[in-house]
Amino acid sequence: MGICGDVFLIDWEYAAMSHPYHTLASMASIERWSDKQMWQILAHYTPDPNQEDKECLYLYRVVSDLFWAAWCHVQMENPSTNSPYTEWRDLFLEAAKERIEILESKNWRVIFDEL
């Protein structure tokens, strides 16, 4: 229970003992957040995020998009589900591809100043 009597529920289904930005990036990936939305949640999580914080979150977002694309691909093999895993896989792959292309096309440390 929080200081003001608020109750917080935490979903540990995909939580892991890893960098905290990995979890934020996974949330951003699943919810299809824009980079601007990622920076907003980062600012709530870490007051005054620095360049390294942004770089770390951005790179974890690429990893998360690739992870969820692979997860959806595996789920496509399960005919008992009636979910659009092919569509979701393609969305995650496209998101990762776009971010990787940005990293490859520029000095990747400069892109965070533009966001």
Short mmCIF file of C-alpha atoms in Angstrom, two decimals:
data_model
loop_
_atom_site.label_atom_id
_atom_site.label_comp_id
_atom_site.label_asym_id
_atom_site.label_seq_id
_atom_site.Cartn_x
_atom_site.Cartn_y
_atom_site.Cartn_z
CA MET A 1 0.00 0.00 0.00
CA GLY A 2 1.29 3.47 -0.87
CA ILE A 3 1.90 6.35 1.49
CA CYS A 4 -1.48 7.93 0.68
CA GLY A 5 -3.32 4.65 1.11
CA ASP A 6 -3.26 3.88 -2.62
CA VAL A 7 -3.09 0.23 -3.61
CA PHE A 8 -0.72 -0.72 -6.41
CA LEU A 9 -1.06 -3.95 -8.39
CA ILE A 10 1.95 -5.26 -10.24
CA ASP A 11 1.67 -7.77 -13.08
CA TRP A 12 4.77 -9.97 -12.82
CA GLU A 13 3.92 -12.22 -15.77
CA TYR A 14 6.78 -10.96 -17.94
CA ALA A 15 8.91 -9.32 -15.28
CA ALA A 16 12.50 -10.44 -15.15
CA MET A 17 15.62 -9.77 -13.19
CA SER A 18 17.01 -7.39 -15.77
CA HIS A 19 17.54 -3.72 -16.41
CA PRO A 20 14.44 -1.71 -15.43
CA TYR A 21 14.39 -0.05 -18.85
CA HIS A 22 13.92 -3.47 -20.38
CA THR A 23 10.50 -3.65 -18.71
CA LEU A 24 9.64 -0.08 -19.78
CA ALA A 25 10.68 -0.87 -23.34
CA SER A 26 8.60 -4.03 -23.36
CA MET A 27 5.56 -2.05 -22.19
CA ALA A 28 6.22 0.53 -24.90
CA SER A 29 6.54 -2.20 -27.51
CA ILE A 30 3.37 -4.06 -26.52
CA GLU A 31 1.32 -0.86 -26.29
CA ARG A 32 2.85 0.52 -29.52
CA TRP A 33 3.96 3.74 -27.84
CA SER A 34 5.64 6.40 -29.93
CA ASP A 35 9.12 7.59 -29.02
CA LYS A 36 7.58 10.72 -27.52
CA GLN A 37 5.39 8.55 -25.27
CA MET A 38 8.45 6.50 -24.28
CA TRP A 39 10.29 9.65 -23.24
CA GLN A 40 7.26 10.76 -21.22
CA ILE A 41 7.10 7.50 -19.26
CA LEU A 42 10.88 7.62 -18.82
CA ALA A 43 10.58 11.11 -17.32
CA HIS A 44 8.01 9.79 -14.84
CA TYR A 45 10.19 6.80 -14.00
CA THR A 46 13.51 8.67 -13.80
CA PRO A 47 13.35 12.38 -13.04
CA ASP A 48 15.67 14.26 -15.39
CA PRO A 49 16.64 11.34 -17.65
CA ASN A 50 20.01 11.86 -19.27
CA GLN A 51 21.35 10.89 -22.70
CA GLU A 52 22.41 7.44 -21.50
CA ASP A 53 18.92 6.76 -20.13
CA LYS A 54 17.34 7.61 -23.50
CA GLU A 55 19.86 5.55 -25.43
CA CYS A 56 19.36 2.57 -23.14
CA LEU A 57 15.57 2.71 -23.39
CA TYR A 58 15.70 3.11 -27.17
CA LEU A 59 17.98 0.10 -27.61
CA TYR A 60 15.88 -2.02 -25.27
CA ARG A 61 12.86 -1.03 -27.37
CA VAL A 62 14.52 -2.55 -30.44
CA VAL A 63 15.24 -5.72 -28.47
CA SER A 64 11.67 -5.83 -27.15
CA ASP A 65 10.15 -5.38 -30.60
CA LEU A 66 12.27 -8.27 -31.88
CA PHE A 67 11.39 -10.42 -28.86
CA TRP A 68 7.64 -9.86 -29.33
CA ALA A 69 7.93 -10.54 -33.06
CA ALA A 70 9.57 -13.89 -32.27
CA TRP A 71 6.97 -14.64 -29.57
CA CYS A 72 4.13 -13.95 -32.02
CA HIS A 73 5.82 -16.15 -34.62
CA VAL A 74 5.92 -19.05 -32.17
CA GLN A 75 2.27 -18.46 -31.24
CA MET A 76 1.30 -18.63 -34.93
CA GLU A 77 2.15 -22.33 -34.82
CA ASN A 78 -0.59 -22.96 -32.25
CA PRO A 79 -3.80 -23.49 -34.24
CA SER A 80 -5.96 -23.52 -31.11
CA THR A 81 -5.67 -19.75 -30.73
CA ASN A 82 -7.74 -17.38 -32.77
CA SER A 83 -5.54 -14.30 -32.53
CA PRO A 84 -3.95 -12.25 -35.32
CA TYR A 85 -0.39 -13.29 -34.45
CA THR A 86 0.81 -12.90 -38.04
CA GLU A 87 -0.36 -9.30 -38.09
CA TRP A 88 1.15 -8.61 -34.68
CA ARG A 89 4.45 -10.23 -35.64
CA ASP A 90 4.65 -8.02 -38.69
CA LEU A 91 3.90 -4.89 -36.63
CA PHE A 92 6.68 -5.70 -34.17
CA LEU A 93 9.14 -6.51 -36.97
CA GLU A 94 8.34 -3.27 -38.78
CA ALA A 95 8.78 -1.25 -35.59
CA ALA A 96 12.19 -2.86 -34.95
CA LYS A 97 13.21 -2.37 -38.57
CA GLU A 98 12.32 1.34 -38.49
CA ARG A 99 14.33 1.91 -35.32
CA ILE A 100 17.32 -0.05 -36.63
CA GLU A 101 17.25 1.95 -39.88
CA ILE A 102 17.32 5.18 -37.87
CA LEU A 103 20.29 3.87 -35.89
CA GLU A 104 22.10 2.88 -39.10
CA SER A 105 21.34 6.09 -41.01
CA LYS A 106 22.67 8.53 -38.42
CA ASN A 107 25.14 8.87 -35.67
CA TRP A 108 22.83 7.04 -33.27
CA ARG A 109 23.86 9.11 -30.28
CA VAL A 110 22.63 12.26 -32.04
CA ILE A 111 19.07 11.04 -32.70
CA PHE A 112 18.06 11.37 -29.07
CA ASP A 113 18.67 15.12 -29.16
CA GLU A 114 16.14 15.32 -31.99
CA LEU A 115 13.37 13.53 -30.09
#
